[in-house]
């Protein structure tokens, strides 16, 4: 496949299969949030790209930290991790995320976070919470590179990334940025059976509240 080409985001990654769900921490958004307004802003352009599946408002998220597949983590352990996370995150405060401008990669069109440090701090806290329950050596994704972002569409096939960037520029979208308040992090059970991310919220932990 050409270096400049996208590919299908929905390939089955290791451990995933039909019916699998995954415990993970995400930042999610209300339907009237600044982040959610991006769905309407980008919709006319994304509708012109047959190899991109736009993300619905209810599917918008910023991935922070995974825990594990729901059939590998006990309910008791997940509750303990949530409790520890609440303690750590009570020491953080709400903040404004600077989202954008848009970027195109091999699997998505999205917006990177221009001020990633608060998200990295939250991820560090969540990894500490997992380590409190399972031990440091059992923390998933420990040491992985973490670049928080908000995806607006996922690739379903081959397209030129250069052409996609050009389309965004021609339609006046290449400089889009928004400010999104972040006040909580959600623990969810995530599923991807239907070529979209769907989830059940387990708990929402506020930032800065003991």
Coordinates of C-alpha atoms in Angstrom, one line a residue:
X1 CA 0.0 0.0 0.0
X2 CA 1.3 3.5 -0.9
X3 CA 2.8 5.5 1.9
X4 CA 0.4 8.3 1.3
X5 CA -2.7 6.1 1.5
X6 CA -5.3 5.5 4.2
X7 CA -6.5 2.0 5.2
X8 CA -9.5 0.4 6.9
X9 CA -9.5 1.5 10.6
X10 CA -11.9 -1.3 11.5
X11 CA -9.4 -4.2 11.1
X12 CA -9.5 -6.6 14.0
X13 CA -6.7 -5.7 16.3
X14 CA -5.0 -8.3 18.6
X15 CA -7.4 -9.6 21.1
X16 CA -10.5 -8.1 19.5
X17 CA -13.3 -10.1 17.9
X18 CA -17.0 -9.9 17.4
X19 CA -18.8 -9.5 20.7
X20 CA -15.7 -8.3 22.6
X21 CA -15.9 -5.1 24.8
X22 CA -13.0 -3.3 26.5
X23 CA -12.8 -1.3 29.7
X24 CA -11.2 2.1 29.0
X25 CA -11.1 5.7 30.3
X26 CA -12.3 8.3 27.8
X27 CA -13.3 12.0 27.9
X28 CA -16.8 12.1 26.4
X29 CA -18.9 15.1 25.3
X30 CA -22.4 16.4 25.7
X31 CA -24.4 17.0 22.4
X32 CA -24.3 20.7 22.8
X33 CA -20.5 21.0 23.6
X34 CA -18.0 22.8 21.4
X35 CA -16.5 19.5 20.4
X36 CA -19.9 18.2 19.3
X37 CA -20.5 21.3 17.1
X38 CA -17.6 20.1 15.0
X39 CA -19.7 17.2 13.7
X40 CA -22.0 19.7 11.9
X41 CA -19.1 21.9 10.8
X42 CA -17.4 19.0 9.1
X43 CA -20.4 17.0 7.8
X44 CA -20.7 18.6 4.3
X45 CA -17.0 17.8 3.6
X46 CA -17.0 14.3 5.1
X47 CA -20.0 13.4 3.1
X48 CA -17.9 13.9 0.0
X49 CA -15.4 11.2 1.0
X50 CA -16.7 7.7 0.3
X51 CA -13.9 6.0 2.3
X52 CA -14.6 7.9 5.6
X53 CA -17.2 7.1 8.2
X54 CA -18.1 10.3 10.1
X55 CA -18.4 10.0 13.9
X56 CA -21.8 10.8 15.3
X57 CA -22.0 13.3 18.2
X58 CA -22.7 10.5 20.7
X59 CA -19.5 8.7 19.5
X60 CA -17.1 11.6 20.0
X61 CA -14.4 10.8 22.5
X62 CA -10.8 11.4 23.5
X63 CA -9.1 8.1 24.5
X64 CA -7.0 8.3 27.7
X65 CA -6.2 4.9 29.2
X66 CA -7.2 1.3 28.6
X67 CA -7.8 -1.2 31.4
X68 CA -8.5 -4.5 29.6
X69 CA -11.2 -6.6 28.0
X70 CA -14.4 -7.0 30.1
X71 CA -14.0 -10.7 30.3
X72 CA -10.5 -10.4 31.7
X73 CA -11.1 -7.8 34.4
X74 CA -13.3 -8.6 37.4
X75 CA -16.0 -6.2 38.5
X76 CA -14.4 -6.0 41.9
X77 CA -11.0 -5.0 40.4
X78 CA -12.7 -2.4 38.1
X79 CA -14.5 -0.9 41.1
X80 CA -11.2 -0.7 43.0
X81 CA -9.5 1.0 40.1
X82 CA -12.4 3.5 39.8
X83 CA -12.1 4.3 43.5
X84 CA -8.3 4.8 43.3
X85 CA -8.8 6.9 40.1
X86 CA -11.3 9.2 41.9
X87 CA -8.8 9.8 44.7
X88 CA -6.0 10.8 42.2
X89 CA -8.2 12.8 40.0
X90 CA -9.6 14.8 42.9
X91 CA -6.2 16.5 43.0
X92 CA -6.6 17.8 39.4
X93 CA -8.9 20.6 38.4
X94 CA -11.1 21.2 35.3
X95 CA -9.3 22.7 32.3
X96 CA -9.8 23.9 28.8
X97 CA -8.7 21.6 26.0
X98 CA -7.4 23.3 22.8
X99 CA -8.6 21.1 20.0
X100 CA -7.2 21.4 16.5
X101 CA -6.4 22.2 13.8
X102 CA -7.4 19.1 11.8
X103 CA -5.0 16.4 10.7
X104 CA -5.2 13.4 8.4
X105 CA -3.5 10.1 9.1
X106 CA -3.8 6.5 7.8
X107 CA -6.9 5.7 9.7
X108 CA -8.7 8.9 10.6
X109 CA -9.5 12.5 10.1
X110 CA -9.3 14.3 13.5
X111 CA -8.0 17.1 15.5
X112 CA -5.0 16.7 17.8
X113 CA -5.0 18.3 21.2
X114 CA -2.8 21.4 21.1
X115 CA -2.3 21.4 24.9
X116 CA -1.8 17.7 25.7
X117 CA -0.2 18.1 29.1
X118 CA -3.4 17.9 31.2
X119 CA -4.5 14.8 29.4
X120 CA -1.0 13.2 30.0
X121 CA -1.3 14.1 33.7
X122 CA -4.7 12.4 33.9
X123 CA -3.3 9.4 32.1
X124 CA -0.5 9.2 34.6
X125 CA -3.1 9.3 37.4
X126 CA -5.1 6.5 35.8
X127 CA -2.0 4.4 35.4
X128 CA -1.3 4.9 39.1
X129 CA -4.8 3.8 40.0
X130 CA -4.4 0.6 37.9
X131 CA -1.0 0.0 39.5
X132 CA -2.5 0.3 43.0
X133 CA -4.8 -2.7 42.2
X134 CA -2.7 -4.8 39.8
X135 CA 0.9 -3.7 40.3
X136 CA 3.0 -1.5 38.1
X137 CA 4.0 -4.4 35.8
X138 CA 0.4 -5.1 34.9
X139 CA -0.5 -1.6 33.8
X140 CA -1.7 -1.7 30.2
X141 CA 0.0 0.7 27.7
X142 CA 2.7 1.7 30.2
X143 CA 5.4 3.5 28.3
X144 CA 3.4 3.8 25.1
X145 CA 3.5 7.1 23.2
X146 CA 0.4 9.1 24.0
X147 CA -0.9 11.8 21.7
X148 CA -4.5 12.7 22.7
X149 CA -6.8 13.6 19.8
X150 CA -10.5 13.8 18.8
X151 CA -11.4 11.7 15.7
X152 CA -14.2 13.0 13.5
X153 CA -14.1 10.2 10.8
X154 CA -12.6 6.8 10.5
X155 CA -11.2 5.4 7.2
X156 CA -12.9 2.4 5.6
X157 CA -10.6 2.0 2.7
X158 CA -7.8 3.4 0.5
X159 CA -7.6 7.1 -0.2
X160 CA -4.8 9.7 -0.7
X161 CA -4.0 11.5 2.5
X162 CA -2.6 14.4 0.4
X163 CA -6.0 14.7 -1.4
X164 CA -7.9 14.6 1.8
X165 CA -5.8 17.4 3.3
X166 CA -6.4 19.4 0.1
X167 CA -10.1 18.9 0.4
X168 CA -10.1 20.2 4.0
X169 CA -8.1 23.2 2.9
X170 CA -10.4 24.0 -0.1
X171 CA -13.4 23.8 2.2
X172 CA -12.0 26.2 4.7
X173 CA -11.5 23.6 7.5
X174 CA -7.7 23.3 7.7
X175 CA -7.5 26.0 10.4
X176 CA -10.4 25.0 12.6
X177 CA -9.8 25.1 16.3
X178 CA -12.2 24.9 19.3
X179 CA -11.8 25.3 23.1
X180 CA -13.5 22.5 25.0
X181 CA -13.9 22.5 28.8
X182 CA -13.0 19.2 30.4
X183 CA -14.3 18.5 33.9
X184 CA -14.6 14.7 34.1
X185 CA -13.3 11.4 32.8
X186 CA -15.6 8.4 32.0
X187 CA -14.9 4.7 32.5
X188 CA -16.7 2.9 29.7
X189 CA -17.2 -0.6 28.3
X190 CA -16.3 0.0 24.6
X191 CA -17.5 -2.1 21.7
X192 CA -16.6 -1.9 18.0
X193 CA -18.8 -4.6 16.4
X194 CA -20.8 -2.2 14.2
X195 CA -17.8 -0.3 12.6
X196 CA -18.3 2.5 15.1
X197 CA -17.4 2.9 18.7
X198 CA -20.3 2.3 21.1
X199 CA -20.1 2.1 24.8
X200 CA -21.8 1.7 28.2
X201 CA -20.7 4.2 30.8
X202 CA -19.6 2.5 34.0
X203 CA -18.8 5.7 36.0
X204 CA -17.9 9.3 35.5
X205 CA -15.2 10.7 37.7
X206 CA -15.1 14.5 38.1
X207 CA -11.8 16.4 38.2
X208 CA -11.0 18.3 41.4
X209 CA -13.8 16.9 43.6
X210 CA -12.9 14.7 46.6

